[in-house]
């Protein structure tokens, strides 16, 4: 149902143009919006008119009109005054209100269609039939973004995104849960993943600045037909999850750039446990103290460069070597050697994944 505020804004605009007062009521006679203190008619009077066969009626110095939604009476409009001019302005107001009802109903239907499309709740034949009915192009290059907000039901972030993408009719903004906003964007023929990355960065920067909300943005792959929208959505969802587990320092995650995190994310937990027990017989990586973990991560960041790592950690080179040798004694892995470093890096990622899965199960 169209909001009362929209109806109020509409009749107030008509009032400012025509200098005629309008009152809109529902079928039970309850007032929705009005430009004057309408006390002349009781709810029963409105109900009787709503149940009558007449589309319009003049009564006690006012014109009554029925506002239809697909041939079914939805609202009652009362126009204050009599005469041909008032009657004609009443008909104009009825047309305006009926147009709003149709537009908002179509908007709701489009939103409902996109939500079901994302969740893969539609049969293939239904997808094309409903797309045609809602005037949505079946064949178009599209990509799906997921914007995860820190706060649930972040209305500010939603409004900003609607202002950016929700006005052209080709892009869709919706939500399927309380913390995620979904953008289905139509791309031009020459727009590729560099454009998608720019859009993701723009969303991240703008929402962090204007909505004061810490967000993550993930996107799937570019698809060619409307039935593939759910695939791009699932890819974006995987990118978001993989990004939070393995690349938490980043705010933007692309499905086509997930790297080794994609492989680990799809491994069964029991296989991960076997790997960890095989590599680390005694001390597991998640049991290391903060200093050791900082040293390891900084060493990896500097591509196994001992001198540069020591400089950034503000320690003597020999101190860093001592720490690395101590780590080798406890784990059996010398991360100064590429193969051992690779094994250790994968192990750290596997630990993060196992912790995530454990948290999801509780």
mmCIF file of C-alpha atoms in Angstrom:
data_model
loop_
_atom_site.group_PDB
_atom_site.id
_atom_site.type_symbol
_atom_site.label_atom_id
_atom_site.label_comp_id
_atom_site.label_asym_id
_atom_site.label_seq_id
_atom_site.Cartn_x
_atom_site.Cartn_y
_atom_site.Cartn_z
ATOM 1 C CA UNK A 1 0.000 0.000 0.000
ATOM 2 C CA UNK A 2 1.232 3.491 -0.851
ATOM 3 C CA UNK A 3 2.378 5.448 2.209
ATOM 4 C CA UNK A 4 0.218 8.153 3.783
ATOM 5 C CA UNK A 5 3.106 10.623 3.501
ATOM 6 C CA UNK A 6 3.248 10.228 -0.284
ATOM 7 C CA UNK A 7 -0.487 10.800 -0.550
ATOM 8 C CA UNK A 8 -0.219 13.815 1.761
ATOM 9 C CA UNK A 9 2.574 15.332 -0.351
ATOM 10 C CA UNK A 10 0.543 14.767 -3.524
ATOM 11 C CA UNK A 11 -2.655 16.433 -2.371
ATOM 12 C CA UNK A 12 -0.735 19.315 -0.799
ATOM 13 C CA UNK A 13 0.959 19.973 -4.138
ATOM 14 C CA UNK A 14 -2.457 19.885 -5.839
ATOM 15 C CA UNK A 15 -3.791 22.255 -3.183
ATOM 16 C CA UNK A 16 -0.972 24.748 -3.788
ATOM 17 C CA UNK A 17 -1.706 24.726 -7.535
ATOM 18 C CA UNK A 18 -5.518 24.690 -7.562
ATOM 19 C CA UNK A 19 -6.358 26.381 -4.216
ATOM 20 C CA UNK A 20 -8.849 23.544 -3.698
ATOM 21 C CA UNK A 21 -8.849 21.308 -0.598
ATOM 22 C CA UNK A 22 -8.640 17.523 -0.821
ATOM 23 C CA UNK A 23 -9.155 14.714 1.677
ATOM 24 C CA UNK A 24 -8.235 11.061 1.118
ATOM 25 C CA UNK A 25 -9.798 8.272 3.196
ATOM 26 C CA UNK A 26 -9.689 4.488 3.131
ATOM 27 C CA UNK A 27 -12.693 2.263 2.462
ATOM 28 C CA UNK A 28 -13.600 2.217 6.173
ATOM 29 C CA UNK A 29 -13.728 5.996 6.415
ATOM 30 C CA UNK A 30 -10.433 6.494 8.259
ATOM 31 C CA UNK A 31 -8.589 9.590 7.146
ATOM 32 C CA UNK A 32 -5.297 8.989 5.315
ATOM 33 C CA UNK A 33 -4.368 12.583 4.463
ATOM 34 C CA UNK A 34 -6.148 15.923 4.160
ATOM 35 C CA UNK A 35 -5.483 19.573 3.391
ATOM 36 C CA UNK A 36 -8.212 20.806 5.753
ATOM 37 C CA UNK A 37 -9.830 19.788 9.017
ATOM 38 C CA UNK A 38 -12.486 17.596 7.482
ATOM 39 C CA UNK A 39 -15.297 17.150 10.042
ATOM 40 C CA UNK A 40 -18.340 17.434 7.780
ATOM 41 C CA UNK A 41 -18.710 13.705 7.135
ATOM 42 C CA UNK A 42 -18.770 10.699 9.443
ATOM 43 C CA UNK A 43 -16.984 7.424 8.758
ATOM 44 C CA UNK A 44 -20.348 5.789 8.106
ATOM 45 C CA UNK A 45 -21.099 8.316 5.355
ATOM 46 C CA UNK A 46 -17.804 7.463 3.655
ATOM 47 C CA UNK A 47 -18.438 3.731 4.022
ATOM 48 C CA UNK A 48 -21.885 4.061 2.463
ATOM 49 C CA UNK A 49 -20.422 5.869 -0.541
ATOM 50 C CA UNK A 50 -17.636 3.267 -0.845
ATOM 51 C CA UNK A 51 -20.242 0.480 -0.955
ATOM 52 C CA UNK A 52 -22.495 2.306 -3.437
ATOM 53 C CA UNK A 53 -22.507 1.775 -7.202
ATOM 54 C CA UNK A 54 -21.592 5.405 -7.948
ATOM 55 C CA UNK A 55 -18.053 6.393 -8.941
ATOM 56 C CA UNK A 56 -18.641 9.983 -7.866
ATOM 57 C CA UNK A 57 -21.251 11.897 -5.921
ATOM 58 C CA UNK A 58 -21.928 15.475 -4.793
ATOM 59 C CA UNK A 59 -22.843 15.815 -1.139
ATOM 60 C CA UNK A 60 -23.112 18.775 1.285
ATOM 61 C CA UNK A 61 -20.935 21.108 -0.773
ATOM 62 C CA UNK A 62 -18.282 18.504 -1.606
ATOM 63 C CA UNK A 63 -17.522 16.028 -4.386
ATOM 64 C CA UNK A 64 -16.895 12.373 -3.512
ATOM 65 C CA UNK A 65 -14.795 10.162 -5.811
ATOM 66 C CA UNK A 66 -13.673 6.546 -5.728
ATOM 67 C CA UNK A 67 -9.992 5.836 -6.435
ATOM 68 C CA UNK A 68 -9.526 2.432 -8.089
ATOM 69 C CA UNK A 69 -6.618 0.022 -8.104
ATOM 70 C CA UNK A 70 -7.098 -2.408 -11.024
ATOM 71 C CA UNK A 71 -10.877 -1.832 -11.056
ATOM 72 C CA UNK A 72 -11.166 -2.386 -7.288
ATOM 73 C CA UNK A 73 -12.043 0.648 -5.081
ATOM 74 C CA UNK A 74 -9.043 1.402 -2.884
ATOM 75 C CA UNK A 75 -9.531 4.952 -1.586
ATOM 76 C CA UNK A 76 -12.177 7.653 -1.309
ATOM 77 C CA UNK A 77 -11.337 11.222 -2.341
ATOM 78 C CA UNK A 78 -13.378 14.160 -1.051
ATOM 79 C CA UNK A 79 -12.936 17.492 -2.842
ATOM 80 C CA UNK A 80 -14.141 20.573 -1.036
ATOM 81 C CA UNK A 81 -16.416 22.741 -3.184
ATOM 82 C CA UNK A 82 -18.949 22.379 -5.996
ATOM 83 C CA UNK A 83 -19.156 23.253 -9.637
ATOM 84 C CA UNK A 84 -17.665 22.011 -12.878
ATOM 85 C CA UNK A 85 -14.151 23.277 -12.158
ATOM 86 C CA UNK A 86 -14.003 21.533 -8.776
ATOM 87 C CA UNK A 87 -15.358 18.336 -10.314
ATOM 88 C CA UNK A 88 -12.700 18.410 -13.054
ATOM 89 C CA UNK A 89 -9.918 18.969 -10.511
ATOM 90 C CA UNK A 90 -11.297 16.055 -8.544
ATOM 91 C CA UNK A 91 -11.006 13.835 -11.633
ATOM 92 C CA UNK A 92 -7.422 15.035 -12.130
ATOM 93 C CA UNK A 93 -6.630 14.180 -8.499
ATOM 94 C CA UNK A 94 -8.178 10.723 -8.949
ATOM 95 C CA UNK A 95 -5.979 10.091 -11.995
ATOM 96 C CA UNK A 96 -2.943 11.226 -10.053
ATOM 97 C CA UNK A 97 -3.713 8.944 -7.100
ATOM 98 C CA UNK A 98 -4.481 5.963 -9.344
ATOM 99 C CA UNK A 99 -1.198 6.517 -11.138
ATOM 100 C CA UNK A 100 0.633 6.516 -7.804
ATOM 101 C CA UNK A 101 -1.098 3.306 -6.730
ATOM 102 C CA UNK A 102 -0.078 1.612 -9.972
ATOM 103 C CA UNK A 103 3.500 2.869 -9.778
ATOM 104 C CA UNK A 104 3.980 1.784 -6.180
ATOM 105 C CA UNK A 105 2.387 -1.578 -6.807
ATOM 106 C CA UNK A 106 4.678 -2.154 -9.791
ATOM 107 C CA UNK A 107 7.644 -1.057 -7.714
ATOM 108 C CA UNK A 108 6.696 -3.554 -5.012
ATOM 109 C CA UNK A 109 6.200 -6.290 -7.606
ATOM 110 C CA UNK A 110 9.624 -5.541 -9.115
ATOM 111 C CA UNK A 111 11.256 -5.650 -5.691
ATOM 112 C CA UNK A 112 9.509 -8.921 -4.871
ATOM 113 C CA UNK A 113 10.561 -10.342 -8.236
ATOM 114 C CA UNK A 114 14.216 -9.372 -7.722
ATOM 115 C CA UNK A 115 14.250 -10.853 -4.213
ATOM 116 C CA UNK A 116 12.881 -14.179 -5.463
ATOM 117 C CA UNK A 117 15.300 -14.055 -8.385
ATOM 118 C CA UNK A 118 18.260 -13.623 -6.043
ATOM 119 C CA UNK A 119 17.139 -16.475 -3.800
ATOM 120 C CA UNK A 120 16.515 -18.763 -6.782
ATOM 121 C CA UNK A 121 12.834 -19.177 -5.884
ATOM 122 C CA UNK A 122 11.444 -18.945 -9.438
ATOM 123 C CA UNK A 123 11.054 -21.415 -12.260
ATOM 124 C CA UNK A 124 12.799 -20.517 -15.504
ATOM 125 C CA UNK A 125 9.532 -19.909 -17.366
ATOM 126 C CA UNK A 126 8.263 -17.692 -14.527
ATOM 127 C CA UNK A 127 11.435 -15.607 -14.616
ATOM 128 C CA UNK A 128 10.981 -14.646 -18.265
ATOM 129 C CA UNK A 129 7.199 -14.166 -18.024
ATOM 130 C CA UNK A 130 7.406 -11.895 -14.985
ATOM 131 C CA UNK A 131 10.388 -9.993 -16.374
ATOM 132 C CA UNK A 132 8.412 -9.247 -19.523
ATOM 133 C CA UNK A 133 5.368 -8.160 -17.528
ATOM 134 C CA UNK A 134 7.482 -5.857 -15.328
ATOM 135 C CA UNK A 135 9.367 -4.427 -18.341
ATOM 136 C CA UNK A 136 12.731 -5.778 -17.172
ATOM 137 C CA UNK A 137 15.213 -6.686 -19.919
ATOM 138 C CA UNK A 138 15.866 -10.429 -19.941
ATOM 139 C CA UNK A 139 19.167 -10.148 -21.799
ATOM 140 C CA UNK A 140 21.490 -7.563 -20.272
ATOM 141 C CA UNK A 141 24.938 -7.543 -18.707
ATOM 142 C CA UNK A 142 24.520 -7.350 -14.941
ATOM 143 C CA UNK A 143 26.525 -7.813 -11.766
ATOM 144 C CA UNK A 144 25.423 -8.261 -8.145
ATOM 145 C CA UNK A 145 26.957 -6.391 -5.199
ATOM 146 C CA UNK A 146 26.373 -7.116 -1.524
ATOM 147 C CA UNK A 147 26.909 -4.264 0.918
ATOM 148 C CA UNK A 148 27.132 -5.545 4.480
ATOM 149 C CA UNK A 149 26.506 -2.849 7.073
ATOM 150 C CA UNK A 150 27.708 -2.869 10.651
ATOM 151 C CA UNK A 151 24.260 -2.067 12.042
ATOM 152 C CA UNK A 152 21.085 -3.977 11.297
ATOM 153 C CA UNK A 153 18.405 -2.252 9.209
ATOM 154 C CA UNK A 154 20.658 0.682 8.272
ATOM 155 C CA UNK A 155 18.039 2.876 6.593
ATOM 156 C CA UNK A 156 20.512 5.690 5.882
ATOM 157 C CA UNK A 157 22.755 3.414 3.834
ATOM 158 C CA UNK A 158 19.716 2.067 1.972
ATOM 159 C CA UNK A 159 18.482 5.563 1.098
ATOM 160 C CA UNK A 160 21.916 6.640 -0.133
ATOM 161 C CA UNK A 161 22.113 3.608 -2.418
ATOM 162 C CA UNK A 162 18.590 4.183 -3.713
ATOM 163 C CA UNK A 163 19.538 7.756 -4.494
ATOM 164 C CA UNK A 164 22.585 6.573 -6.447
ATOM 165 C CA UNK A 165 21.131 3.602 -8.326
ATOM 166 C CA UNK A 166 17.386 3.352 -7.726
ATOM 167 C CA UNK A 167 16.111 6.056 -10.080
ATOM 168 C CA UNK A 168 16.948 4.851 -13.597
ATOM 169 C CA UNK A 169 14.802 1.721 -13.678
ATOM 170 C CA UNK A 170 17.642 -0.541 -14.832
ATOM 171 C CA UNK A 171 19.330 -1.091 -11.462
ATOM 172 C CA UNK A 172 17.671 -2.663 -8.431
ATOM 173 C CA UNK A 173 18.251 -2.067 -4.713
ATOM 174 C CA UNK A 174 16.802 -4.603 -2.302
ATOM 175 C CA UNK A 175 17.542 -6.636 0.833
ATOM 176 C CA UNK A 176 17.056 -10.277 1.804
ATOM 177 C CA UNK A 177 18.326 -10.005 5.388
ATOM 178 C CA UNK A 178 18.753 -7.336 8.047
ATOM 179 C CA UNK A 179 22.445 -6.498 7.556
ATOM 180 C CA UNK A 180 22.925 -6.703 3.796
ATOM 181 C CA UNK A 181 21.867 -4.356 0.999
ATOM 182 C CA UNK A 182 21.932 -5.837 -2.488
ATOM 183 C CA UNK A 183 22.542 -3.948 -5.707
ATOM 184 C CA UNK A 184 21.815 -5.570 -9.067
ATOM 185 C CA UNK A 185 23.504 -3.242 -11.529
ATOM 186 C CA UNK A 186 23.155 -3.246 -15.305
ATOM 187 C CA UNK A 187 26.462 -2.699 -17.100
ATOM 188 C CA UNK A 188 27.227 -1.210 -20.490
ATOM 189 C CA UNK A 189 28.777 -3.261 -23.270
ATOM 190 C CA UNK A 190 32.271 -1.939 -22.545
ATOM 191 C CA UNK A 191 32.096 -1.971 -18.753
ATOM 192 C CA UNK A 192 34.159 -4.731 -17.194
ATOM 193 C CA UNK A 193 35.536 -5.674 -13.771
ATOM 194 C CA UNK A 194 37.570 -2.481 -13.427
ATOM 195 C CA UNK A 195 34.233 -0.604 -13.518
ATOM 196 C CA UNK A 196 32.796 -2.977 -10.908
ATOM 197 C CA UNK A 197 35.820 -2.361 -8.678
ATOM 198 C CA UNK A 198 35.384 1.413 -9.023
ATOM 199 C CA UNK A 199 31.696 1.111 -8.120
ATOM 200 C CA UNK A 200 32.539 -1.025 -5.086
ATOM 201 C CA UNK A 201 35.130 1.519 -3.897
ATOM 202 C CA UNK A 202 32.706 4.387 -4.427
ATOM 203 C CA UNK A 203 30.033 2.591 -2.375
ATOM 204 C CA UNK A 204 32.481 1.761 0.381
ATOM 205 C CA UNK A 205 33.876 5.300 0.613
ATOM 206 C CA UNK A 206 30.517 7.057 0.366
ATOM 207 C CA UNK A 207 28.686 4.871 2.887
ATOM 208 C CA UNK A 208 31.571 5.006 5.343
ATOM 209 C CA UNK A 209 31.622 8.805 5.074
ATOM 210 C CA UNK A 210 27.968 9.831 4.701
ATOM 211 C CA UNK A 211 26.144 7.022 6.511
ATOM 212 C CA UNK A 212 28.859 6.793 9.197
ATOM 213 C CA UNK A 213 28.657 3.043 8.770
ATOM 214 C CA UNK A 214 31.516 0.571 8.513
ATOM 215 C CA UNK A 215 30.654 -1.514 5.460
ATOM 216 C CA UNK A 216 32.101 -4.357 3.419
ATOM 217 C CA UNK A 217 31.340 -4.634 -0.280
ATOM 218 C CA UNK A 218 31.518 -7.862 -2.290
ATOM 219 C CA UNK A 219 30.566 -8.569 -5.886
ATOM 220 C CA UNK A 220 30.129 -11.605 -8.124
ATOM 221 C CA UNK A 221 30.873 -12.150 -11.789
ATOM 222 C CA UNK A 222 29.283 -10.389 -14.751
ATOM 223 C CA UNK A 223 26.306 -12.319 -16.130
ATOM 224 C CA UNK A 224 24.527 -12.026 -19.475
ATOM 225 C CA UNK A 225 20.928 -13.146 -18.793
ATOM 226 C CA UNK A 226 18.438 -12.493 -16.058
ATOM 227 C CA UNK A 227 18.199 -16.105 -14.846
ATOM 228 C CA UNK A 228 21.907 -15.920 -13.938
ATOM 229 C CA UNK A 229 21.370 -13.157 -11.361
ATOM 230 C CA UNK A 230 21.133 -15.721 -8.546
ATOM 231 C CA UNK A 231 24.516 -17.122 -9.558
ATOM 232 C CA UNK A 232 26.199 -13.721 -9.325
ATOM 233 C CA UNK A 233 24.495 -13.191 -5.951
ATOM 234 C CA UNK A 234 25.787 -16.502 -4.596
ATOM 235 C CA UNK A 235 29.260 -15.619 -5.834
ATOM 236 C CA UNK A 236 29.091 -12.243 -4.090
ATOM 237 C CA UNK A 237 27.926 -13.950 -0.899
ATOM 238 C CA UNK A 238 30.846 -16.384 -1.056
ATOM 239 C CA UNK A 239 33.249 -13.504 -1.730
ATOM 240 C CA UNK A 240 31.917 -11.691 1.352
ATOM 241 C CA UNK A 241 32.328 -14.749 3.593
ATOM 242 C CA UNK A 242 35.776 -15.645 2.254
ATOM 243 C CA UNK A 243 36.870 -12.022 2.598
ATOM 244 C CA UNK A 244 35.769 -11.821 6.244
ATOM 245 C CA UNK A 245 37.606 -15.053 7.102
ATOM 246 C CA UNK A 246 40.896 -14.679 5.246
ATOM 247 C CA UNK A 247 41.226 -11.021 4.245
ATOM 248 C CA UNK A 248 39.605 -9.185 7.142
ATOM 249 C CA UNK A 249 41.830 -6.142 6.658
ATOM 250 C CA UNK A 250 40.233 -5.498 3.257
ATOM 251 C CA UNK A 251 36.801 -3.871 2.790
ATOM 252 C CA UNK A 252 36.169 -4.899 -0.837
ATOM 253 C CA UNK A 253 36.028 -8.517 -1.997
ATOM 254 C CA UNK A 254 35.717 -9.684 -5.610
ATOM 255 C CA UNK A 255 34.693 -13.259 -6.407
ATOM 256 C CA UNK A 256 37.184 -13.468 -9.268
ATOM 257 C CA UNK A 257 40.088 -12.487 -6.970
ATOM 258 C CA UNK A 258 39.638 -14.707 -3.909
ATOM 259 C CA UNK A 259 42.858 -16.637 -4.421
ATOM 260 C CA UNK A 260 43.659 -19.572 -2.190
ATOM 261 C CA UNK A 261 40.935 -18.531 0.247
ATOM 262 C CA UNK A 262 38.342 -19.850 -2.228
ATOM 263 C CA UNK A 263 39.908 -23.340 -2.128
ATOM 264 C CA UNK A 264 40.138 -23.501 1.652
ATOM 265 C CA UNK A 265 36.566 -22.230 2.063
ATOM 266 C CA UNK A 266 35.255 -25.214 0.103
ATOM 267 C CA UNK A 267 37.207 -27.853 2.055
ATOM 268 C CA UNK A 268 35.368 -30.095 4.549
ATOM 269 C CA UNK A 269 36.304 -29.377 8.172
ATOM 270 C CA UNK A 270 37.470 -32.934 8.861
ATOM 271 C CA UNK A 271 40.014 -32.638 6.031
ATOM 272 C CA UNK A 272 41.258 -29.365 7.518
ATOM 273 C CA UNK A 273 41.677 -31.052 10.902
ATOM 274 C CA UNK A 274 43.693 -33.874 9.308
ATOM 275 C CA UNK A 275 45.966 -31.330 7.623
ATOM 276 C CA UNK A 276 46.564 -29.402 10.836
ATOM 277 C CA UNK A 277 47.344 -32.551 12.841
ATOM 278 C CA UNK A 278 49.730 -33.683 10.150
ATOM 279 C CA UNK A 279 51.656 -30.411 9.956
ATOM 280 C CA UNK A 280 51.566 -29.395 13.632
ATOM 281 C CA UNK A 281 51.904 -32.351 15.950
ATOM 282 C CA UNK A 282 52.366 -30.290 19.102
ATOM 283 C CA UNK A 283 51.721 -26.527 19.042
ATOM 284 C CA UNK A 284 48.951 -25.189 16.819
ATOM 285 C CA UNK A 285 49.316 -21.721 15.186
ATOM 286 C CA UNK A 286 46.353 -20.268 17.084
ATOM 287 C CA UNK A 287 48.174 -20.904 20.382
ATOM 288 C CA UNK A 288 51.061 -18.556 19.582
ATOM 289 C CA UNK A 289 51.440 -15.353 21.598
ATOM 290 C CA UNK A 290 50.754 -11.932 20.066
ATOM 291 C CA UNK A 291 54.438 -11.149 19.528
ATOM 292 C CA UNK A 292 55.011 -14.356 17.573
ATOM 293 C CA UNK A 293 51.953 -13.874 15.403
ATOM 294 C CA UNK A 294 52.915 -10.253 14.668
ATOM 295 C CA UNK A 295 56.411 -11.367 13.698
ATOM 296 C CA UNK A 296 55.068 -14.094 11.379
ATOM 297 C CA UNK A 297 52.541 -11.828 9.657
ATOM 298 C CA UNK A 298 55.059 -9.015 9.179
ATOM 299 C CA UNK A 299 57.580 -11.505 7.786
ATOM 300 C CA UNK A 300 55.020 -12.686 5.226
ATOM 301 C CA UNK A 301 54.061 -9.106 4.351
ATOM 302 C CA UNK A 302 57.693 -8.398 3.480
ATOM 303 C CA UNK A 303 58.056 -11.472 1.251
ATOM 304 C CA UNK A 304 60.328 -13.325 3.723
ATOM 305 C CA UNK A 305 62.810 -10.439 3.822
ATOM 306 C CA UNK A 306 64.566 -10.637 7.205
ATOM 307 C CA UNK A 307 66.213 -7.202 7.117
ATOM 308 C CA UNK A 308 63.078 -5.285 6.112
ATOM 309 C CA UNK A 309 60.945 -7.163 8.640
ATOM 310 C CA UNK A 310 63.409 -6.391 11.439
ATOM 311 C CA UNK A 311 63.393 -2.721 10.444
ATOM 312 C CA UNK A 312 59.589 -2.489 10.503
ATOM 313 C CA UNK A 313 59.396 -4.338 13.834
ATOM 314 C CA UNK A 314 62.083 -2.051 15.310
ATOM 315 C CA UNK A 315 64.211 -5.017 16.418
ATOM 316 C CA UNK A 316 67.772 -6.087 15.678
ATOM 317 C CA UNK A 317 68.195 -8.532 12.794
ATOM 318 C CA UNK A 318 69.628 -11.144 15.167
ATOM 319 C CA UNK A 319 66.594 -10.785 17.429
ATOM 320 C CA UNK A 320 64.305 -11.582 14.498
ATOM 321 C CA UNK A 321 66.447 -14.552 13.482
ATOM 322 C CA UNK A 322 66.269 -15.825 17.079
ATOM 323 C CA UNK A 323 62.460 -15.592 17.010
ATOM 324 C CA UNK A 324 62.285 -17.462 13.706
ATOM 325 C CA UNK A 325 64.613 -20.203 14.954
ATOM 326 C CA UNK A 326 62.533 -20.518 18.118
ATOM 327 C CA UNK A 327 59.411 -20.906 15.923
ATOM 328 C CA UNK A 328 61.194 -23.577 13.891
ATOM 329 C CA UNK A 329 61.983 -25.593 17.027
ATOM 330 C CA UNK A 330 58.363 -25.528 18.209
ATOM 331 C CA UNK A 331 56.727 -26.289 14.849
ATOM 332 C CA UNK A 332 59.365 -27.961 12.732
ATOM 333 C CA UNK A 333 58.853 -25.335 10.018
ATOM 334 C CA UNK A 334 61.476 -22.801 8.990
ATOM 335 C CA UNK A 335 59.437 -20.010 7.422
ATOM 336 C CA UNK A 336 62.592 -18.529 5.910
ATOM 337 C CA UNK A 337 62.301 -21.404 3.433
ATOM 338 C CA UNK A 338 59.597 -20.896 0.787
ATOM 339 C CA UNK A 339 57.980 -24.353 1.074
ATOM 340 C CA UNK A 340 57.709 -24.137 4.856
ATOM 341 C CA UNK A 341 56.478 -20.548 4.617
ATOM 342 C CA UNK A 342 53.761 -21.623 2.169
ATOM 343 C CA UNK A 343 52.691 -24.472 4.447
ATOM 344 C CA UNK A 344 52.592 -22.140 7.429
ATOM 345 C CA UNK A 345 50.587 -19.484 5.562
ATOM 346 C CA UNK A 346 48.011 -22.045 4.457
ATOM 347 C CA UNK A 347 47.833 -23.383 8.017
ATOM 348 C CA UNK A 348 47.048 -19.917 9.390
ATOM 349 C CA UNK A 349 44.263 -19.565 6.835
ATOM 350 C CA UNK A 350 42.907 -23.028 7.673
ATOM 351 C CA UNK A 351 42.819 -22.102 11.359
ATOM 352 C CA UNK A 352 40.816 -18.968 10.558
ATOM 353 C CA UNK A 353 38.405 -21.044 8.472
ATOM 354 C CA UNK A 354 37.944 -23.678 11.207
ATOM 355 C CA UNK A 355 37.232 -20.975 13.796
ATOM 356 C CA UNK A 356 34.664 -19.406 11.458
ATOM 357 C CA UNK A 357 32.917 -22.734 10.879
ATOM 358 C CA UNK A 358 32.895 -23.455 14.587
ATOM 359 C CA UNK A 359 31.306 -20.076 15.240
ATOM 360 C CA UNK A 360 28.691 -20.668 12.516
ATOM 361 C CA UNK A 361 27.660 -23.976 14.085
ATOM 362 C CA UNK A 362 27.070 -22.500 17.543
#
